[in-house]
């Protein structure tokens, strides 16, 4: 009998173009997403070497990091941002790469538009010069972030030299309690394994709580796999996956669809497949999460408080806690719900999908953003924005005092005009609370969309379960 | 890519865990369309005050470490974003080797594409090397990639492991793309097979 294989093993083995004597592998890449920040030097390299893009038809480009989230018809005011977007526009033209222009309704965050268009499909290898490429693993694909040299390599050859990863499985058993979202699940996982817990591994998420999630929720979980140190996170494709993909513009049609689904059903890990590392969480133990520090692993339940460095015996960890608390302007043992906030950011490739905007609107409905708070909602794509407007979510949010913006990466990493001022504190649905991530000196608390909306209306970090009806 | 064989250089101690790529090169410097010129922005938020003046306490601002070629850092160096601007910034500053107990996968990979050697050592070894790096102008380490050793100021030597393929590419300064294009016929036949097996892909 054949050795039982994991989902990762199956995709890896079916993409091997070459294996050298020393064990180094060359794998084929099915889909390559390109954005303006990590691609200019790659295209420049191709030009200098006189190389072409091998498979423009497997490549899709979009500008997302630098684009303003205000009216874009007037162009980009910031000169460097404008040059970067113009450089992408020139490169896609020169190399014949499909591109969604900034004013196209399909424009959006690269990790939102791939799935939305059906460009992302199960069983595929998918790369992008962006660490949150892990998002696409929600479809049962092997998707991971790469550097710019690798972007150039994929553009030129449609392959990548790669070392095989180890298998890790994270199982979330049982059902999540009311008020707990996929964001809370992944934050709880990172809190448990730490930001280097998955290094060298590809993580497969499993268990009832994962199976019961929508595709949007699964994408949130896989998106932040990188914050747990693993380059890729994945979830076995199932009926939820197929239902999401069916009819998407770039998904297979007709007879090819039937063939594809038949193949996709062979992808889930075999019974008895071996994992190098296993982690198990009970969903019922998870309560809404919030970060207190400057690493995604600095996370506590909203009912908790900031840590006390005096209670830490390891000198390295103690110094790290002290440094984080000082940067965040928080005293030890502060209850999280006493932390007042200045801004709220709802959006990003982690939480900028329709379900996230619905969750925020459900809390915002009939309430008002606190006077001391500026709250913004940035849909992940033009199509997410359009759908939210069809559902009237924009009206609910605007009536509550939220700023309803145009799509892009926005204040997740503040490369455009949306940023925190030094010392400002933000409840954010994004993925990183690193120092200065949302603006130099800015302070970030990572939360779910409903928790962010709860913070907006109360003016401080709050337990959303007290507000939900 | 420049070859990496041996390096004799000052090592700067950065005794912190989780030095992320946002710290190494903050996003406001990612708007460049070039690979060069990022060295002056390396560690910008730790290195400069808001008015642009240097923070004297930051290690790379201290006279004895301004020309450092090696960084010695605690766990999980290079975590976070995939930005290759991080190794570009380090290289442009003059850093050719980073020693840590662990590296984030994407950063680790990116180093090899740019002729930077990331060396993984044990926790005990790291603490010794951190002490060495703390010795100011005497903080000179001798890295020998061929023999996989780090020579310490006291004459002792630390061995390290490295993937043989990566080592080969670094020592010979090999360009990945050129190597892969030699396999073009294998890529062609793979594409044909794949088109037959999974036509929708």
XYZ file of C-alpha atoms in Angstrom:
670
model
C 0.000 0.000 0.000
C 1.205 3.510 -0.792
C 2.434 5.626 2.103
C -0.367 7.908 3.318
C 0.332 11.471 2.200
C -0.647 14.877 3.488
C -2.314 17.561 1.379
C 1.068 19.302 1.248
C 2.890 16.117 0.150
C 0.426 15.628 -2.705
C 0.752 19.152 -4.051
C 4.519 19.197 -3.597
C 5.055 15.895 -5.398
C 2.779 16.823 -8.287
C 4.775 20.005 -8.907
C 8.323 18.646 -8.952
C 10.014 19.574 -12.201
C 13.438 18.383 -11.149
C 15.258 16.941 -8.145
C 19.026 17.334 -8.048
C 21.425 14.796 -6.552
C 21.925 17.003 -3.502
C 18.161 16.924 -2.898
C 17.419 20.464 -4.044
C 14.092 20.669 -5.854
C 12.702 22.750 -8.662
C 8.915 23.158 -8.402
C 6.432 24.436 -10.945
C 4.379 27.514 -10.066
C 0.752 27.575 -11.258
C -0.176 31.100 -10.274
C 1.863 34.232 -9.691
C 0.351 37.364 -8.204
C 2.308 40.588 -8.614
C 2.004 43.970 -6.876
C 3.824 47.274 -7.201
C 6.104 47.174 -4.131
C 8.081 43.957 -4.578
C 8.139 43.708 -8.379
C 9.963 46.724 -9.918
C 13.444 45.325 -9.265
C 12.352 41.935 -10.642
C 11.128 43.402 -13.939
C 14.275 45.527 -14.096
C 16.344 42.338 -13.740
C 14.458 40.720 -16.634
C 15.042 43.763 -18.810
C 18.753 43.875 -18.020
C 19.140 40.183 -18.889
C 16.919 40.404 -21.971
C 14.453 37.856 -20.542
C 10.698 37.555 -21.066
C 7.897 36.571 -18.714
C 7.526 32.871 -19.463
C 3.792 32.571 -18.699
C 2.018 35.935 -18.532
C -1.243 33.938 -18.686
C -0.487 32.475 -15.232
C 0.369 35.894 -13.820
C -1.955 38.603 -12.480
C -0.885 42.065 -11.377
C -2.561 44.754 -9.301
C -1.509 47.863 -7.366
C -2.663 47.722 -3.753
C -0.064 48.838 -1.188
C 0.377 52.441 -2.362
C -3.062 53.335 -3.617
C -5.016 56.075 -1.834
C -8.308 55.018 -0.262
C -9.868 58.414 -0.992
C -11.105 59.490 -4.442
C -8.597 58.030 -6.906
C -9.779 59.674 -10.072
C -7.246 62.462 -9.476
C -4.267 60.093 -9.277
C -1.760 59.600 -6.459
C -0.428 62.728 -4.751
C 2.661 61.157 -3.170
C 5.382 61.168 -5.821
C 7.185 57.978 -4.788
C 3.914 56.040 -4.515
C 2.821 57.342 -7.891
C 6.132 56.339 -9.506
C 5.864 52.841 -8.069
C 2.351 52.347 -9.451
C 3.318 53.875 -12.812
C 6.343 51.565 -12.948
C 4.048 48.559 -12.489
C 1.736 49.858 -15.208
C 4.670 50.208 -17.584
C 6.069 46.786 -16.709
C 2.785 44.909 -17.202
C 2.436 46.603 -20.580
C 6.015 45.840 -21.638
C 5.763 42.194 -20.574
C 2.112 41.530 -21.478
C 0.996 40.675 -17.929
C -2.756 40.859 -17.119
C -3.440 43.819 -14.841
C -6.432 45.303 -12.993
C -6.017 49.107 -13.184
C -6.598 51.248 -10.102
C -9.980 52.476 -11.345
C -11.198 48.980 -12.334
C -13.903 47.575 -10.010
C -11.853 44.346 -9.802
C -8.882 46.218 -8.272
C -8.138 45.391 -4.664
C -5.698 43.731 -2.312
C -3.822 41.050 -4.204
C -4.887 38.331 -1.723
C -8.542 39.329 -1.927
C -8.771 39.470 -5.718
C -7.054 36.121 -6.421
C -9.780 34.073 -4.715
C -12.529 36.483 -5.792
C -11.683 35.947 -9.477
C -11.180 32.179 -9.176
C -7.528 32.737 -10.101
C -6.746 30.854 -6.870
C -7.721 27.190 -7.110
C -7.190 24.036 -5.017
C -4.127 21.868 -5.574
C -2.118 24.702 -7.058
C 1.199 26.273 -6.188
C 0.666 30.006 -5.776
C 3.289 32.642 -5.029
C 3.480 36.401 -4.639
C 6.138 38.787 -3.389
C 4.182 39.195 -0.193
C 4.213 37.131 2.981
C 0.414 37.065 3.258
C 0.215 34.889 0.168
C -0.470 32.203 2.780
C -4.104 33.396 2.496
C -4.686 31.345 -0.667
C -3.936 28.128 1.212
C -7.538 28.309 2.436
C -8.458 26.709 -0.903
C -6.186 23.709 -0.410
C -3.371 25.183 -2.437
C 0.295 25.556 -1.529
C 0.660 29.324 -1.378
C 3.592 31.225 0.056
C 5.359 34.567 0.000
C 8.634 35.063 -1.824
C 11.300 37.747 -2.118
C 11.885 39.905 -5.171
C 14.733 37.742 -6.535
C 12.285 34.835 -6.484
C 9.614 36.983 -8.155
C 12.102 37.525 -10.982
C 12.848 33.806 -11.044
C 9.177 32.879 -11.354
C 8.557 35.525 -14.011
C 11.472 34.156 -16.058
C 10.991 30.414 -15.536
C 7.560 29.763 -13.923
C 9.456 27.634 -11.404
C 11.237 28.052 -8.080
C 14.129 26.207 -6.457
C 12.736 25.150 -3.087
C 13.631 22.924 -0.184
C 10.748 20.717 0.946
C 8.991 21.889 4.118
C 8.000 19.793 7.099
C 4.359 18.964 7.815
C 2.604 20.482 10.810
C -1.057 20.029 11.694
C -3.037 22.390 13.895
C -6.389 20.946 14.886
C -9.113 23.103 16.388
C -11.570 20.678 17.955
C -15.243 21.388 18.570
C -17.303 24.481 17.839
C -16.282 28.068 18.548
C -18.502 29.848 21.081
C -20.821 32.716 20.111
C -18.951 35.980 19.461
C -15.691 34.206 18.612
C -14.436 34.588 15.040
C -11.758 33.045 12.842
C -9.493 35.982 13.732
C -9.739 35.012 17.396
C -8.945 31.412 16.463
C -5.762 32.299 14.581
C -4.641 34.817 17.231
C -5.156 32.148 19.895
C -3.107 29.715 17.796
C -0.243 32.231 17.438
C -0.430 32.932 21.167
C 0.011 29.212 21.753
C 2.763 28.361 19.238
C 4.589 31.726 19.137
C 5.790 33.662 16.083
C 8.463 31.059 15.290
C 6.286 28.027 16.112
C 5.787 27.085 12.468
C 9.226 27.963 11.074
C 10.303 25.452 8.425
C 6.818 23.937 8.269
C 3.714 24.101 6.155
C 0.695 24.150 8.453
C -2.491 22.246 7.710
C -5.442 23.517 9.715
C -7.965 20.834 10.616
C -10.772 20.022 13.018
C -14.467 20.755 13.299
C -14.055 24.489 13.976
C -12.050 24.902 10.754
C -14.373 22.693 8.678
C -17.384 24.730 9.750
C -15.807 28.024 8.699
C -16.814 29.891 5.539
C -14.137 30.484 2.892
C -13.762 34.065 4.118
C -13.041 32.839 7.646
C -10.649 30.163 6.408
C -8.742 32.833 4.495
C -8.353 34.858 7.703
C -6.853 31.826 9.434
C -4.452 30.935 6.607
C -3.518 34.591 6.074
C -1.891 34.846 9.493
C -0.060 31.524 9.303
C 3.045 33.567 8.527
C 2.648 35.318 11.892
C 3.143 31.869 13.406
C 6.369 31.473 11.424
C 5.118 29.100 8.711
C 5.316 30.320 5.133
C 2.178 28.472 4.125
C -1.048 27.440 5.819
C -3.597 25.241 4.139
C -7.050 23.743 4.568
C -8.288 20.690 2.673
C -10.749 21.607 -0.093
C -14.362 20.504 0.446
C -17.902 21.395 -0.610
C -17.553 24.853 0.981
C -14.507 25.473 -1.229
C -16.204 24.256 -4.394
C -19.384 26.263 -3.729
C -17.301 29.435 -3.286
C -15.386 28.903 -6.520
C -18.167 27.787 -8.834
C -18.943 30.458 -11.406
C -15.998 32.727 -10.549
C -14.665 34.472 -13.689
C -11.354 32.559 -13.865
C -12.572 29.248 -12.388
C -12.930 26.266 -14.760
C -16.273 25.931 -16.542
C -18.460 23.099 -17.840
C -16.731 19.754 -18.303
C -13.455 21.122 -16.982
C -15.192 22.125 -13.765
C -16.401 18.544 -13.231
C -12.906 17.211 -13.933
C -11.358 19.725 -11.587
C -13.725 18.939 -8.708
C -13.061 15.239 -9.143
C -9.330 15.924 -8.856
C -9.708 18.340 -5.947
C -11.567 15.656 -3.988
C -8.396 13.520 -4.068
C -6.347 16.231 -2.357
C -7.273 15.973 1.354
C -4.639 14.272 3.519
C -4.850 10.487 3.628
C -5.903 8.672 6.764
C -2.748 7.968 8.771
C -0.615 10.625 7.053
C 2.366 11.632 9.183
C 2.964 15.112 10.589
C 6.281 16.276 11.996
C 4.511 18.476 14.512
C 0.956 18.450 15.904
C -0.870 21.098 17.913
C -4.413 20.757 19.223
C -6.697 23.495 20.551
C -10.199 23.269 21.921
C -12.486 25.792 20.243
C -14.640 26.123 23.359
C -11.663 27.571 25.260
C -11.188 30.452 22.836
C -12.562 33.854 23.766
C -12.227 37.086 21.764
C -8.537 37.929 21.508
C -6.596 41.189 21.550
C -2.871 41.884 21.317
C -1.208 44.013 23.972
C 2.361 44.232 22.624
C 4.461 44.530 19.479
C 4.454 40.946 18.242
C 1.372 38.957 17.194
C 2.240 36.402 19.872
C 1.683 39.113 22.516
C -1.982 38.212 22.682
C -4.488 37.758 25.516
C -8.234 37.201 25.837
C -10.061 40.541 25.994
C -11.005 39.606 29.561
C -7.292 39.504 30.421
C -4.685 42.125 31.189
C -1.199 43.186 30.135
C 1.580 40.993 31.506
C 3.813 41.860 34.437
C 7.506 41.646 33.536
C 8.269 41.122 37.220
C 6.591 37.723 36.964
C 8.884 36.617 34.105
C 12.032 34.755 35.149
C 13.722 34.548 31.714
C 15.787 37.762 31.403
C 15.395 37.918 27.588
C 11.615 37.574 27.758
C 11.417 40.014 30.652
C 13.330 42.663 28.676
C 11.127 41.994 25.671
C 7.921 42.517 27.705
C 9.305 45.713 29.236
C 10.260 47.061 25.812
C 6.852 46.229 24.327
C 4.898 47.737 27.220
C 6.996 50.911 27.059
C 6.425 51.236 23.314
C 2.706 50.585 23.733
C 2.462 53.095 26.608
C 0.827 50.527 28.879
C 1.445 49.670 32.533
C 1.793 46.053 33.677
C -1.444 44.313 34.762
C -3.709 46.781 32.935
C -7.104 45.204 32.124
C -7.388 45.208 28.315
C -10.899 46.673 28.406
C -9.530 49.799 30.110
C -7.305 50.627 27.135
C -8.658 53.702 25.318
C -8.172 53.944 21.575
C -7.865 56.802 19.065
C -8.421 55.065 15.751
C -10.060 51.973 14.317
C -9.004 50.279 11.103
C -11.263 47.645 9.546
C -9.831 46.111 6.396
C -6.647 44.391 5.040
C -6.019 41.017 3.417
C -6.740 39.493 6.826
C -10.183 41.019 7.361
C -11.269 43.034 4.316
C -13.812 40.604 2.888
C -17.604 40.885 2.782
C -18.130 38.750 5.892
C -15.815 41.056 7.852
C -17.731 44.149 6.792
C -21.021 42.461 7.681
C -19.624 41.632 11.135
C -18.540 45.227 11.707
C -21.871 46.586 10.469
C -23.796 44.228 12.769
C -22.128 45.847 15.792
C -22.239 49.390 14.352
C -25.949 49.249 13.566
C -27.893 51.765 15.654
C -24.753 52.850 17.514
C -22.337 55.773 17.120
C -18.576 55.877 16.907
C -17.274 57.431 20.142
C -16.468 61.158 19.861
C -12.785 60.586 20.589
C -12.372 57.945 17.870
C -11.766 58.096 14.115
C -12.886 54.812 12.516
C -12.296 53.752 8.933
C -13.562 50.824 6.894
C -11.517 49.874 3.835
C -13.044 47.113 1.693
C -10.517 44.619 0.361
C -11.535 45.079 -3.275
C -13.815 47.082 -5.516
C -16.111 44.064 -5.731
C -16.293 43.701 -1.946
C -17.146 47.390 -1.766
C -19.825 47.015 -4.428
C -21.417 44.047 -2.669
C -21.351 45.790 0.713
C -23.102 48.776 -0.856
C -25.724 46.515 -2.428
C -26.382 45.099 1.041
C -26.608 48.616 2.508
C -23.691 48.005 4.877
C -22.040 51.273 3.849
C -25.151 53.192 4.940
C -25.208 51.491 8.350
C -21.508 52.173 8.867
C -21.663 55.769 7.662
C -24.703 56.496 9.862
C -22.697 55.183 12.805
C -19.883 57.590 11.919
C -17.440 55.251 10.178
C -15.459 56.555 7.212
C -16.247 54.387 4.150
C -13.167 54.212 1.890
C -11.881 52.928 -1.441
C -10.113 49.506 -1.529
C -6.421 48.836 -0.839
C -3.931 47.762 1.821
C -4.300 51.129 3.517
C -3.426 51.389 7.192
C -2.412 47.753 7.573
C 1.070 48.937 6.691
C 0.558 52.627 6.027
C 2.396 52.935 2.735
C -0.317 55.262 1.477
C -1.653 58.354 3.243
C -3.578 56.332 5.876
C -1.428 56.129 8.975
C -1.214 56.547 12.731
C 0.489 59.574 14.217
C 3.195 58.929 16.856
C 1.574 57.722 20.077
C -1.834 57.099 18.541
C -3.524 53.855 19.493
C -5.511 51.759 17.041
C -7.818 48.756 17.217
C -7.005 47.125 13.919
C -8.223 44.087 11.999
C -4.854 43.789 10.245
C -2.136 41.197 10.864
C 0.919 42.852 12.392
C 1.364 44.952 15.510
C 5.080 45.526 14.940
C 6.575 48.823 16.109
C 5.739 51.540 13.612
C 3.801 49.185 11.339
C 0.786 51.508 11.045
C 2.890 54.662 11.163
C 6.053 55.611 13.064
C 5.314 55.563 16.810
C 1.809 54.174 16.247
C 0.369 51.570 18.621
C -1.606 48.656 17.220
C -3.990 46.241 18.929
C -4.958 43.377 16.624
C -8.586 42.298 16.879
C -11.451 40.807 14.831
C -13.776 43.068 12.798
C -16.595 42.852 15.356
C -14.147 43.607 18.179
C -12.823 46.582 16.177
C -16.365 47.893 15.714
C -17.028 47.384 19.429
C -13.908 49.404 20.248
C -15.033 52.143 17.862
C -18.418 52.602 19.511
C -17.190 52.366 23.111
C -13.917 54.275 22.668
C -11.883 51.536 24.334
C -11.034 47.883 23.773
C -14.218 45.994 24.604
C -15.594 42.488 24.845
C -17.855 42.302 21.813
C -19.944 39.624 23.513
C -21.392 42.300 25.800
C -22.595 44.292 22.767
C -23.852 41.527 20.505
C -27.531 40.812 20.804
C 25.814 37.994 -7.144
C 29.037 38.471 -5.207
C 30.733 35.320 -3.958
C 30.897 34.625 -0.248
C 33.920 32.654 0.889
C 35.547 34.186 3.940
C 34.807 37.240 6.001
C 36.760 38.922 8.774
C 34.627 41.619 10.273
C 33.324 43.413 13.333
C 30.217 41.830 14.821
C 27.516 44.057 16.296
C 25.434 42.634 19.145
C 21.637 43.033 18.815
C 20.443 41.164 21.860
C 16.744 41.057 20.963
C 14.319 38.349 19.852
C 11.968 38.781 16.860
C 13.877 41.480 14.959
C 11.301 41.836 12.206
C 11.687 43.126 8.672
C 9.659 46.235 9.564
C 12.479 47.089 11.998
C 15.206 46.270 9.487
C 13.654 48.493 6.826
C 10.461 50.414 7.679
C 7.802 50.551 4.975
C 8.289 54.224 4.120
C 11.487 53.131 2.342
C 9.834 50.404 0.272
C 8.696 52.890 -2.338
C 11.981 52.683 -4.179
C 12.169 50.948 -7.526
C 15.892 50.197 -7.044
C 17.794 47.594 -5.036
C 20.528 49.979 -3.919
C 20.776 52.924 -1.548
C 18.775 51.457 1.349
C 21.704 51.194 3.779
C 21.167 54.657 5.212
C 17.606 53.629 6.123
C 18.480 50.262 7.700
C 16.929 50.050 11.192
C 15.751 53.650 10.637
C 13.305 53.846 13.534
C 15.804 52.417 16.008
C 18.696 54.384 14.537
C 17.400 57.934 14.091
C 15.393 60.485 16.081
C 12.375 62.133 14.473
C 14.539 65.108 13.416
C 16.859 62.746 11.572
C 19.716 62.931 14.103
C 21.291 59.677 15.238
C 20.319 57.927 18.457
C 23.745 57.506 20.108
C 22.670 54.404 22.049
C 21.774 52.350 18.992
C 24.504 49.794 18.415
C 25.235 50.607 14.765
C 25.652 54.292 15.674
C 28.442 53.551 18.150
C 31.917 54.331 16.753
C 33.189 50.767 17.209
C 30.254 49.254 15.277
C 29.717 51.729 12.448
C 31.590 49.477 10.058
C 30.145 46.213 11.355
C 29.857 43.439 8.765
C 28.220 40.878 11.043
C 25.104 41.092 13.231
C 24.642 38.738 16.167
C 20.970 38.587 17.197
C 18.578 36.507 19.256
C 15.794 34.181 18.049
C 13.614 34.539 14.950
C 15.611 37.165 13.076
C 13.860 38.551 9.966
C 10.308 37.576 10.866
C 7.375 39.339 9.243
C 7.118 40.663 5.727
C 8.750 39.045 2.665
C 10.398 42.329 1.639
C 13.785 41.675 0.074
C 14.469 45.310 0.895
C 15.566 43.930 4.297
C 18.632 42.035 3.013
C 19.207 44.809 0.438
C 19.334 47.367 3.271
C 21.664 45.203 5.376
C 23.984 44.601 2.429
C 24.020 48.261 1.450
C 24.948 49.110 5.044
C 27.802 46.612 4.833
C 26.347 43.612 6.688
C 27.338 40.359 4.986
C 26.551 37.858 7.701
C 23.847 37.491 10.366
C 24.212 35.006 13.207
C 21.159 33.920 15.189
C 19.567 30.912 16.867
C 16.773 30.963 14.257
C 15.649 32.848 11.171
C 12.264 33.385 9.567
C 12.023 31.258 6.400
C 11.498 33.960 3.764
C 14.215 36.257 5.106
C 16.617 33.321 5.332
C 15.952 32.496 1.687
C 16.283 36.118 0.600
C 19.752 36.381 2.183
C 21.178 33.693 -0.098
C 19.866 35.507 -3.171
C 21.977 38.501 -2.212
C 25.248 37.010 -1.066
C 24.496 37.384 2.642
C 25.293 34.397 4.850
C 22.763 33.700 7.628
C 24.300 31.360 10.207
C 22.201 29.372 12.643
C 23.887 28.408 15.907
C 22.771 26.880 19.199
C 21.607 29.018 22.085
C 24.838 28.387 24.031
C 26.969 29.302 21.013
C 24.918 32.424 20.438
C 25.449 33.637 24.005
C 29.225 33.217 23.588
C 29.189 35.047 20.253
C 26.974 37.755 21.757
C 29.623 38.254 24.449
C 32.296 38.406 21.759
C 30.283 40.961 19.813
C 29.986 43.051 22.967
C 33.757 43.586 23.045
C 33.654 46.723 20.917
C 36.681 47.154 18.683
C 37.809 43.626 19.615
C 34.513 42.169 18.365
C 36.053 40.655 15.266
C 34.753 37.314 13.995
C 36.284 35.276 11.204
C 33.714 33.476 9.105
C 34.899 30.649 6.868
C 32.074 29.289 4.730
C 34.129 26.563 3.048
C 35.008 25.021 6.419
C 31.766 26.141 8.079
C 33.419 27.786 11.047
C 33.212 31.035 12.988
C 36.556 32.060 14.488
C 36.206 33.838 17.841
C 38.491 36.566 19.234
C 39.837 34.113 21.858
C 41.064 31.780 19.127
C 38.318 29.211 19.597
C 36.104 28.224 16.739
C 32.376 27.453 16.377
C 31.149 25.082 13.645
C 27.841 25.571 11.870
C 25.593 23.598 9.531
C 24.402 24.789 6.149
C 22.519 23.250 3.238
C 25.155 22.038 0.714
C 23.307 23.457 -2.305
C 22.955 26.906 -0.769
C 26.619 26.804 0.258
C 27.669 25.874 -3.262
C 25.678 28.762 -4.784
C 27.016 31.282 -2.266
C 30.674 30.250 -2.630
C 30.424 30.441 -6.408
C 28.130 33.463 -6.552
C 25.725 31.549 -8.821
C 22.720 33.141 -10.454
C 19.643 30.963 -9.831
C 17.783 31.981 -12.961
C 20.676 31.099 -15.246
C 20.890 27.671 -13.614
C 17.156 27.021 -13.902
C 17.038 28.069 -17.549
C 19.467 25.222 -18.253
C 16.535 22.964 -17.276
C 14.218 24.594 -19.827
C 13.454 21.311 -21.588
C 12.328 19.773 -18.279
C 10.052 22.751 -17.670
C 8.616 22.371 -21.185
C 7.812 18.700 -20.716
C 6.385 19.330 -17.241
C 4.048 21.936 -18.710
C 2.881 19.510 -21.392
C 2.159 16.754 -18.866
C 0.364 19.180 -16.599
C -1.749 20.516 -19.436
C -2.938 16.992 -20.137
C -3.561 16.076 -16.483
C -5.070 19.334 -15.217
C -6.197 21.330 -18.263
C -7.921 23.983 -16.122
C -4.662 24.886 -14.399
